[in-house]
Coordinates of C-alpha atoms in Angstrom, one line a residue:
Chain A
M1 CA 0.1 -0.2 0.0
R2 CA 2.8 2.6 0.8
E3 CA 4.5 1.9 -1.9
D4 CA 1.6 2.5 -4.1
Y5 CA 1.0 6.1 -2.8
R6 CA 4.5 6.9 -3.4
R7 CA 4.3 6.3 -6.5
S8 CA 1.0 7.8 -7.1
L9 CA 2.2 11.1 -5.6
E10 CA 5.1 11.0 -8.2
T11 CA 3.3 10.8 -11.0
A12 CA 0.9 13.4 -10.0
A13 CA 3.8 15.7 -9.0
R14 CA 5.6 15.0 -12.6
Q15 CA 2.0 15.9 -14.1
M16 CA 1.5 19.0 -12.1
I17 CA 4.6 20.5 -13.6
L18 CA 3.4 19.8 -17.0
V19 CA 0.1 21.8 -16.2
H20 CA -0.5 25.4 -16.2
R21 CA -4.4 26.1 -16.0
A22 CA -5.5 25.5 -12.5
D23 CA -8.6 23.8 -13.4
T24 CA -6.9 21.1 -15.2
L25 CA -4.6 20.7 -12.6
A26 CA -7.6 20.4 -10.1
R27 CA -9.3 17.9 -11.9
L28 CA -6.1 16.2 -12.1
I29 CA -5.7 15.5 -8.8
L30 CA -8.7 14.3 -8.3
R31 CA -8.8 12.0 -10.7
T32 CA -5.6 10.7 -8.8
I33 CA -7.6 10.4 -5.7
L34 CA -10.4 8.6 -6.6
S35 CA -8.3 6.2 -8.0
N36 CA -6.4 5.7 -5.5
L37 CA -8.9 5.8 -2.4
K38 CA -12.1 4.3 -4.0
V39 CA -14.6 7.5 -2.1
K40 CA -18.0 7.9 -3.6
H41 CA -17.2 11.6 -4.3
A42 CA -14.4 14.5 -3.9
G43 CA -14.3 17.7 -4.7
I44 CA -11.9 20.9 -4.4
L45 CA -13.5 24.2 -2.6
I46 CA -11.1 27.0 -3.6
F47 CA -11.0 30.8 -2.4
D48 CA -12.8 33.2 -4.8
K49 CA -11.0 36.3 -4.5
K50 CA -14.0 38.7 -6.0
R51 CA -16.6 37.0 -4.2
D52 CA -14.9 36.5 -0.9
E53 CA -16.3 33.1 -0.3
Y54 CA -15.0 29.7 -1.0
V55 CA -16.5 27.9 -4.8
L56 CA -16.5 24.4 -5.4
K57 CA -14.4 24.6 -8.7
V58 CA -13.9 20.7 -9.5
S59 CA -15.9 17.7 -8.4
R60 CA -15.8 13.9 -9.4
G61 CA -17.9 11.3 -8.2
R62 CA -20.9 9.1 -8.8
S63 CA -24.1 10.2 -9.9
G64 CA -26.3 12.3 -7.2
F65 CA -23.0 11.9 -4.9
K66 CA -21.4 14.2 -6.9
I67 CA -21.7 17.8 -6.2
P68 CA -21.8 20.1 -9.5
A69 CA -18.9 22.2 -10.0
G70 CA -20.0 25.7 -9.8
F71 CA -23.4 24.9 -8.2
V72 CA -22.1 25.2 -4.4
K73 CA -20.3 27.3 -2.7
V74 CA -19.0 27.5 1.3
K75 CA -19.1 31.2 3.1
K76 CA -16.5 32.2 4.7
N77 CA -18.5 31.9 8.2
N78 CA -19.5 28.4 7.6
P79 CA -18.2 25.7 10.2
L80 CA -16.1 24.3 7.4
I81 CA -14.0 27.2 7.1
R82 CA -14.2 28.4 10.5
Y83 CA -12.6 25.4 12.0
F84 CA -9.4 26.2 10.2
T85 CA -9.4 30.1 9.9
D86 CA -10.9 30.7 13.8
K87 CA -7.7 31.0 15.7
R88 CA -9.9 31.1 18.9
L89 CA -11.0 27.4 18.1
P90 CA -8.7 24.6 20.2
F91 CA -8.6 22.2 17.4
P92 CA -5.8 20.7 15.3
K93 CA -5.8 22.7 11.7
N94 CA -4.6 19.8 9.8
I95 CA -7.8 17.8 9.0
I96 CA -11.5 17.5 10.0
L97 CA -12.7 13.8 10.3
A98 CA -16.2 13.3 10.7
D99 CA -16.1 9.9 12.6
S100 CA -13.7 12.0 14.9
I101 CA -15.6 14.9 16.1
H102 CA -17.3 13.3 18.9
R103 CA -13.8 12.8 20.4
L104 CA -13.2 16.6 19.8
A105 CA -16.8 17.4 21.7
A106 CA -15.7 14.9 24.6
R107 CA -13.0 17.0 25.1
S108 CA -14.7 20.2 25.3
G109 CA -16.9 18.5 27.4
E110 CA -17.2 21.0 30.4
P111 CA -20.3 23.7 30.5
S112 CA -18.0 26.7 30.1
K113 CA -17.4 25.3 26.8
K114 CA -20.8 25.3 25.2
N115 CA -19.9 27.3 22.6
L116 CA -17.6 25.0 21.2
K117 CA -20.1 22.1 21.2
N118 CA -23.0 23.7 19.7
F119 CA -19.7 24.8 16.8
L120 CA -19.1 21.3 16.7
K121 CA -22.7 20.1 16.0
D122 CA -23.2 22.8 13.4
L123 CA -19.9 21.1 11.9
E124 CA -21.2 17.7 12.0
I125 CA -24.3 19.1 10.0
N126 CA -22.4 21.1 7.5
L127 CA -20.4 17.7 7.0
S128 CA -23.0 15.8 6.3
L129 CA -24.8 18.4 4.1
Y130 CA -21.8 18.4 2.1
Q131 CA -21.5 14.5 2.3
A132 CA -17.9 15.2 3.7
K133 CA -15.9 12.5 5.4
A134 CA -12.9 14.3 5.5
C135 CA -11.8 17.9 4.9
I136 CA -8.1 18.5 4.3
P137 CA -6.9 22.2 4.4
G138 CA -4.6 23.8 1.8
F139 CA -2.9 26.5 3.5
Y140 CA -0.2 29.1 1.5
R141 CA 1.5 30.8 4.6
N142 CA -1.2 31.4 6.8
E143 CA -4.0 31.9 4.1
L144 CA -6.6 28.8 3.5
V145 CA -6.5 28.9 -0.4
G146 CA -9.0 26.1 -0.6
I147 CA -10.3 22.6 0.8
L148 CA -10.2 19.0 -0.4
F149 CA -13.1 17.2 0.8
L150 CA -13.7 13.4 0.2
G151 CA -17.0 11.3 0.7
D152 CA -17.5 7.9 2.2
K153 CA -15.2 5.2 1.1
K154 CA -17.1 2.8 -0.9
D155 CA -16.2 -0.2 1.5
K156 CA -17.2 2.2 4.0
S157 CA -13.9 1.5 5.8
R158 CA -12.4 4.7 7.8
F159 CA -8.9 6.4 6.0
S160 CA -6.0 4.8 7.5
Q161 CA -2.6 7.1 8.3
D162 CA -1.1 6.4 4.9
E163 CA -4.1 7.6 3.2
L164 CA -4.2 10.9 5.3
G165 CA -0.7 11.4 4.6
F166 CA -1.0 11.2 1.0
L167 CA -4.2 13.2 0.8
A168 CA -2.2 16.3 3.1
V169 CA 0.7 16.2 0.6
L170 CA -1.7 16.2 -2.4
A171 CA -3.7 19.4 -0.6
S172 CA -0.4 21.2 0.1
D173 CA 0.4 20.3 -3.7
V174 CA -3.0 21.6 -4.9
V175 CA -2.4 24.8 -3.2
M176 CA 1.1 25.5 -4.6
A177 CA 0.6 24.8 -7.7
L178 CA -2.5 26.9 -7.8
K179 CA -0.7 29.6 -6.4
N180 CA 1.7 29.6 -9.1
T181 CA -0.9 29.7 -12.0
W182 CA -2.8 32.2 -10.5
L183 CA 1.1 34.2 -10.0
I184 CA 1.3 33.6 -13.9
E185 CA -2.1 34.9 -14.7
D186 CA -1.3 37.9 -12.4
L187 CA 1.9 38.3 -14.6
N188 CA 0.3 38.2 -17.8
R189 CA -2.3 40.4 -16.5
Q190 CA 0.3 43.1 -15.5
L191 CA 2.1 42.5 -19.1
A192 CA -0.6 43.3 -20.7
I193 CA -1.3 46.7 -18.9
N194 CA 2.6 47.3 -19.5
K195 CA 2.1 46.5 -23.4
R196 CA -1.0 48.7 -23.2
L197 CA 1.4 51.5 -21.8
F198 CA 3.8 51.0 -23.9
I199 CA 1.5 51.7 -27.2
Q200 CA 0.1 54.9 -25.3
I201 CA 3.8 56.2 -25.0
V202 CA 4.6 55.5 -28.7
S203 CA 1.4 57.4 -29.8
A204 CA 2.2 59.9 -27.5
L205 CA 5.4 60.2 -29.1
A206 CA 4.0 60.0 -32.7
S207 CA 1.8 62.9 -31.7
S208 CA 4.9 65.1 -30.8
I209 CA 5.9 65.0 -34.6
E210 CA 2.4 65.9 -35.8
A211 CA 2.2 68.7 -33.4
K212 CA 5.5 69.8 -35.6
D213 CA 4.2 69.2 -39.1
A214 CA 0.8 71.1 -39.3
Y215 CA 0.4 69.2 -42.6
T216 CA 0.1 65.5 -41.0
S217 CA -2.6 66.3 -38.3
G218 CA -4.0 62.8 -38.3
H219 CA -1.5 61.3 -40.7
T220 CA 0.0 59.0 -38.1
E221 CA -3.1 57.2 -37.3
R222 CA -4.4 56.9 -41.0
V223 CA -0.9 55.2 -41.9
V224 CA -1.5 52.6 -38.9
Q225 CA -4.9 51.9 -40.2
H226 CA -3.9 51.3 -43.7
S227 CA -0.7 49.5 -42.6
L228 CA -2.7 46.7 -40.7
L229 CA -5.4 46.7 -43.5
I230 CA -2.6 45.8 -46.1
A231 CA -0.9 43.1 -43.6
Y232 CA -4.3 41.7 -43.0
N233 CA -4.7 41.1 -46.5
L234 CA -1.0 39.5 -46.8
K235 CA -1.6 37.1 -44.0
H236 CA -2.3 34.1 -46.4
V237 CA 1.2 34.6 -48.1
L238 CA 3.2 35.6 -45.3
R239 CA 5.3 33.0 -43.7
T240 CA 6.1 34.7 -40.7
K241 CA 6.6 32.9 -37.4
S242 CA 4.3 35.0 -35.3
W243 CA 2.0 36.8 -37.0
E244 CA 0.6 38.6 -33.5
K245 CA 4.2 39.8 -33.0
F246 CA 4.5 40.9 -36.5
T247 CA 1.4 43.0 -36.8
E248 CA 2.3 44.4 -33.2
N249 CA 5.9 45.6 -34.5
L250 CA 4.2 47.0 -37.4
K251 CA 1.3 48.9 -35.8
I252 CA 4.5 50.4 -33.6
A253 CA 6.3 51.2 -36.9
A254 CA 4.1 52.9 -38.3
L255 CA 3.4 55.0 -35.5
L256 CA 6.8 56.1 -35.3
H257 CA 7.8 56.0 -38.9
D258 CA 7.8 59.7 -38.8
I259 CA 9.8 60.3 -35.6
G260 CA 13.0 61.2 -37.3
K261 CA 11.3 64.4 -38.1
I262 CA 11.6 65.8 -34.8
G263 CA 15.4 66.4 -36.0
I264 CA 14.2 68.5 -39.1
P265 CA 13.8 71.9 -39.0
E266 CA 10.6 73.3 -38.8
N267 CA 10.7 75.9 -41.6
I268 CA 12.2 73.3 -43.8
L269 CA 9.5 70.9 -42.7
N270 CA 6.8 73.3 -43.3
K271 CA 8.2 75.2 -46.6
I272 CA 5.5 76.2 -48.9
S273 CA 7.7 76.7 -51.8
S274 CA 9.9 74.3 -53.6
L275 CA 12.8 72.8 -51.6
S276 CA 16.7 73.7 -52.6
D277 CA 18.2 70.4 -52.9
E278 CA 20.5 71.0 -49.3
E279 CA 16.8 71.3 -47.7
R280 CA 15.6 68.0 -49.8
K281 CA 18.6 66.4 -48.5
I282 CA 18.1 67.1 -45.2
I283 CA 14.7 66.0 -45.3
E284 CA 15.0 62.9 -47.0
N285 CA 17.6 62.2 -44.1
H286 CA 14.8 61.7 -41.6
P287 CA 14.2 57.9 -41.8
S288 CA 17.8 57.6 -40.6
I289 CA 17.3 60.2 -37.7
G290 CA 14.6 58.1 -36.4
A291 CA 16.4 55.0 -36.7
T292 CA 19.1 56.6 -35.1
I293 CA 16.4 57.9 -32.4
L294 CA 14.8 54.6 -31.6
G295 CA 18.7 52.8 -32.2
H296 CA 18.4 52.9 -28.1
V297 CA 15.7 50.8 -27.8
E298 CA 17.3 47.3 -27.9
E299 CA 13.8 45.6 -27.8
L300 CA 12.3 47.2 -30.9
G301 CA 13.9 44.6 -33.2
D302 CA 11.9 44.6 -36.6
V303 CA 10.0 48.1 -36.1
L304 CA 13.9 50.1 -36.4
A305 CA 13.6 48.3 -40.0
G306 CA 10.0 49.8 -40.8
V307 CA 11.5 53.2 -39.5
K308 CA 14.4 53.6 -41.5
Y309 CA 13.5 51.7 -44.9
H310 CA 9.9 52.9 -45.3
H311 CA 11.2 55.5 -47.8
E312 CA 13.1 53.2 -49.8
R313 CA 11.4 52.4 -53.4
Y314 CA 11.3 48.7 -55.0
D315 CA 13.2 49.7 -58.2
G316 CA 16.0 51.2 -55.7
T317 CA 15.5 54.7 -56.2
G318 CA 14.0 55.8 -52.9
Y319 CA 15.9 57.1 -50.0
P320 CA 18.0 57.4 -47.6
Y321 CA 19.8 53.9 -48.2
H322 CA 18.7 53.2 -52.1
L323 CA 17.8 49.5 -51.4
K324 CA 16.0 47.6 -54.0
G325 CA 13.8 44.7 -53.9
R326 CA 14.0 41.9 -51.5
Q327 CA 16.4 43.8 -49.9
I328 CA 13.8 45.9 -48.2
P329 CA 12.1 44.5 -45.5
L330 CA 8.2 43.6 -45.5
I331 CA 7.6 45.6 -42.6
A332 CA 9.1 48.9 -44.3
A333 CA 7.7 48.0 -47.7
I334 CA 3.9 48.2 -46.2
V335 CA 4.6 51.3 -43.8
C336 CA 5.9 53.1 -47.3
L337 CA 2.7 52.3 -49.5
A338 CA 0.3 53.1 -46.6
D339 CA 2.3 56.5 -46.2
A340 CA 2.2 57.2 -49.6
F341 CA -1.3 56.4 -49.9
D342 CA -2.3 58.7 -47.3
A343 CA 0.1 61.5 -48.8
M344 CA -1.7 61.4 -51.9
T345 CA -5.3 61.4 -50.8
M346 CA -4.5 64.3 -48.3
D347 CA -3.8 68.0 -49.3
R348 CA 0.0 68.9 -48.9
P349 CA 1.7 72.0 -49.4
Y350 CA 3.3 70.5 -52.3
H351 CA 0.2 69.0 -53.9
K352 CA -3.7 68.7 -53.8
A353 CA -5.0 65.6 -52.8
L354 CA -6.4 62.9 -55.1
S355 CA -9.6 61.2 -54.8
Y356 CA -9.4 57.6 -53.5
K357 CA -10.0 56.0 -57.0
D358 CA -7.1 58.0 -58.5
A359 CA -5.1 57.6 -55.3
I360 CA -5.5 53.5 -56.2
K361 CA -4.5 53.9 -59.3
E362 CA -1.5 55.6 -59.0
I363 CA -0.7 52.8 -56.6
R364 CA -1.4 50.1 -59.2
K365 CA 0.8 51.7 -61.8
N366 CA 3.4 51.9 -59.2
R367 CA 3.4 48.1 -59.0
G368 CA 7.1 46.8 -59.0
K369 CA 8.2 50.5 -59.3
Q370 CA 7.7 52.5 -56.4
F371 CA 5.9 49.5 -54.3
A372 CA 6.7 45.8 -53.6
P373 CA 4.4 43.8 -55.9
S374 CA 3.1 41.8 -53.1
V375 CA 2.1 44.6 -50.7
V376 CA 0.1 46.4 -54.0
D377 CA -1.7 43.3 -54.4
A378 CA -2.6 42.9 -50.9
F379 CA -3.5 46.6 -50.7
L380 CA -6.0 46.0 -53.8
R381 CA -7.7 43.5 -52.2
A382 CA -8.2 45.8 -49.3
Y383 CA -9.6 48.9 -51.1
S384 CA -10.0 48.2 -54.9
S385 CA -13.9 47.5 -53.4
D386 CA -13.9 51.0 -52.0
A387 CA -12.8 52.3 -55.6
K388 CA -15.5 51.1 -57.7
G389 CA -17.7 52.8 -55.5
Chain B
M1 CA -47.3 11.2 3.6
K2 CA -44.0 12.2 2.1
K3 CA -43.5 15.5 0.6
K4 CA -43.0 15.8 -3.0
V5 CA -41.0 18.4 -4.9
L6 CA -40.9 18.5 -8.6
I7 CA -37.4 19.8 -9.8
V8 CA -37.3 21.8 -13.3
D9 CA -33.7 22.2 -14.6
D10 CA -31.9 20.9 -17.5
E11 CA -28.5 20.5 -16.2
K12 CA -28.4 16.5 -15.5
E13 CA -26.1 17.2 -12.9
I14 CA -27.6 19.5 -10.9
V15 CA -31.0 17.7 -11.0
E16 CA -29.5 14.1 -9.7
F17 CA -27.4 16.4 -7.0
L18 CA -30.6 17.9 -6.0
K19 CA -32.6 14.7 -6.2
H20 CA -30.5 12.6 -3.6
F21 CA -30.2 16.0 -1.4
L22 CA -34.0 16.4 -0.9
E23 CA -34.3 12.4 -0.5
R24 CA -31.9 12.7 2.5
F25 CA -34.6 14.9 3.8
N26 CA -37.0 12.2 3.4
V27 CA -38.6 14.4 0.4
N28 CA -39.8 12.7 -2.5
A29 CA -37.9 14.2 -5.9
Y30 CA -39.6 14.4 -9.7
T31 CA -37.4 15.6 -12.6
V32 CA -38.2 17.1 -15.5
T33 CA -35.6 18.5 -17.8
R34 CA -37.6 20.4 -20.4
G35 CA -39.5 23.5 -19.8
D36 CA -42.5 22.7 -21.9
E37 CA -43.0 19.4 -19.5
A38 CA -43.1 21.0 -16.1
L39 CA -46.8 22.0 -16.5
D40 CA -47.8 18.4 -17.0
E41 CA -45.5 16.9 -14.6
Y42 CA -46.9 19.5 -12.1
S43 CA -50.2 18.6 -12.9
R44 CA -49.9 14.8 -12.6
I45 CA -47.9 14.7 -9.5
K46 CA -49.0 18.3 -7.4
P47 CA -45.8 18.7 -5.8
D48 CA -45.5 20.5 -2.4
C49 CA -43.0 22.8 -3.8
V50 CA -41.3 23.3 -7.3
F51 CA -37.2 24.1 -7.6
L52 CA -37.6 26.3 -11.2
D53 CA -34.5 26.9 -13.1
I54 CA -34.7 29.9 -14.7
Q55 CA -32.7 29.1 -18.6
L56 CA -34.8 25.9 -19.9
P57 CA -35.0 24.4 -23.6
G58 CA -38.6 24.5 -24.5
K59 CA -40.1 27.3 -22.5
D60 CA -38.3 29.8 -20.2
G61 CA -38.6 29.7 -16.1
L62 CA -40.5 32.9 -15.9
T63 CA -43.2 31.8 -18.6
I64 CA -43.7 28.7 -16.5
L65 CA -43.8 30.1 -13.5
K66 CA -46.5 32.3 -14.8
E67 CA -48.8 29.2 -16.5
L68 CA -47.8 27.8 -13.2
T69 CA -49.1 30.4 -10.7
K70 CA -52.0 30.4 -13.1
L71 CA -53.2 27.3 -12.9
D72 CA -52.6 26.7 -9.1
P73 CA -52.3 30.1 -7.4
Q74 CA -51.5 28.1 -4.3
A75 CA -48.3 26.7 -5.9
Q76 CA -44.7 27.1 -4.3
V77 CA -41.8 28.0 -6.5
I78 CA -38.2 28.4 -5.8
M79 CA -36.5 30.1 -8.6
I80 CA -32.8 28.9 -9.7
T81 CA -30.9 31.8 -10.7
G82 CA -27.6 31.7 -12.3
K83 CA -26.5 35.3 -11.0
E84 CA -27.7 37.8 -8.7
D85 CA -30.0 39.7 -10.7
K86 CA -32.0 42.3 -9.0
E87 CA -34.5 42.8 -11.7
Y88 CA -35.2 39.6 -12.6
Q89 CA -35.7 38.4 -9.0
D90 CA -38.2 41.2 -8.7
K91 CA -40.2 40.1 -11.7
A92 CA -40.1 36.3 -10.2
K93 CA -41.8 37.6 -7.2
K94 CA -44.4 39.5 -9.2
Y95 CA -45.3 36.4 -11.0
G96 CA -45.6 34.7 -7.8
A97 CA -42.4 33.1 -6.9
Q98 CA -42.0 32.3 -3.1
D99 CA -38.0 32.6 -3.1
Y100 CA -35.2 32.1 -5.2
I101 CA -31.8 30.5 -4.7
T102 CA -28.8 31.6 -6.3
K103 CA -25.8 29.5 -7.7
P104 CA -23.5 28.9 -6.1
L105 CA -25.4 28.6 -3.3
D106 CA -24.2 27.5 0.7
L107 CA -25.7 24.1 1.2
S108 CA -27.0 25.2 4.8
E109 CA -28.9 27.9 2.8
L110 CA -30.5 25.3 0.9
K111 CA -31.0 23.1 3.9
E112 CA -32.9 26.4 5.4
K113 CA -35.0 26.8 2.5
I114 CA -36.3 22.9 2.3
E115 CA -36.8 23.5 6.1
K116 CA -39.0 26.7 5.6
Y117 CA -40.8 25.7 2.3
I118 CA -41.2 22.5 2.4
I119 CA -41.1 20.4 5.1
A120 CA -42.3 23.0 7.8

C-alpha cells in the first residue's frame, strides 16, 4: 500500500509540472485521489477573491453523490471554513474527520465550553450536508487557499494513516500549484497593462511629430490603419512565424515612421515653396534620424527596420539607403505604401489631394516600381472595392 | 405522507444532486429537464414545492412560473438563478415565486429553504 501511494504521488507531481491551468490541475488531482482511495465523491473548494467565499471548482464522483462544480459554495463563516481559520477554536488545523468529531466534543465537555459544543454540532451538520467524511485544508503561508473534501469510501472503511498522509501532501501540492498558476495569470495581466502603456507612450511620441508638422494631422493614425489592413490581406501569403508579433511591430513602426522629423528644422518641414537640393537632402534624411533615435531601444527589433527603410523604393530609387527589391524588409514596404497612399489622398503643401479612386490607380501603376508587388496586391485586395464605389 | 418536490432543470448533474439531497430530507423528488414538460408533470404529481431553473430548453422559467401560478395560485415555487439579478428576481416575485436560490449556493442555505418551504 505504502509503495503505491509513493508512486501515485510521484506521477501526480510530474503531471503538475506540465499543467499550467489551475482547473485542469485540480481535476487531475481529484482523479488521482478517486482512483487510489475509492471514495464515492470528492471535490475541491477554492477561495474566490472576488466573491470572498469558497467555491466548489471541481468535483468527481458517482451520480447523485457528486456535487456539481460551480453549483455550490461555502461561506467564510461556515464552520467548515471557521474550523481552519478561526484562531480561537482549539482544534488541530490539519484535518477534519467526520468520525472523530465526537472525540473533539468529549474533550470540550465542560459547561463553560458550550459554544464549542454548539460549533461542533453545527460542523457535523455541515459535514453531512456536503456528505464529507474528511476535509483537508490547503494553506499558503497563513491563508486558507482551498479545501479538499472527500465523501464516504465505497467499502465504508475509515481512512488509514497512510491515506491521510497521502491526502495532506496532495492538498498542499494543489495549493502550491494553484498559487503558481495564479501568479502566472497575474503576471500576464500585468504584461498586458504594460503593453498598453507602451503603445500609449509610443502614440504620445508620434503625436509630438504631428504637433510640429502642421500638415500631418491624423496622418499617423491613418498610416497605422492602412498598414494593418494591408498586413491582414497578406496573412495567407506571409510565412512569418508569429503573426501577432509581426502586426504588433508593424503597428509601432507605422506610429513612429516619421519620428525622425523631430530632427528636421520646422522652416524646412513646413516650407510651401519648392525645396533646394540641400533642404531636400535634409528632409530625406528623416528615416535615418528616426532609426538613430530608436536605435537606443534594443527591444524594438523589426520596428527599427520599418522606420529606417520606409522611403526606400522597390526599384532602388528611394532614399536614403537606395535599397531595392527584396533588400527592403516587408514591414518597411508596407509602411511605405500606407504612408504614400495617405499622402496622395490628403492636401499637402506641394500637391492637392487625389480622389481615392485616382490614388488607387496611382498605386497600381507603381506596382514593381515604387512598391513591392505583393504589398500592392494586398493593398488592392483591401481597397479596390472602395475604388469601384 | 412524504412531501413531494418537482425539479425543473436542464443540467443533469444538478438535477441528480438535488434529487439525492432532497431524499436525505425524506422528500420525494420528481424531475423534468425540459420547460414544456413542467406543467403536465405538475398537474400529474401535485408537488408541495417546485425548484425551477430560469433558463430552460422548450420554455423559459418565467413563462412557466406565470403558467404555474395561473394553474395553481397556491403553487410554491423557488427559482434557481445563475447570478444575482435584481430585475429578474423582482419579476419572479411579481409572478408569484416564493423565493429564489442563486448559484453557487451554500448548502446550509438550501437546507434552510427546504425546512422553511417544504418540511414546515
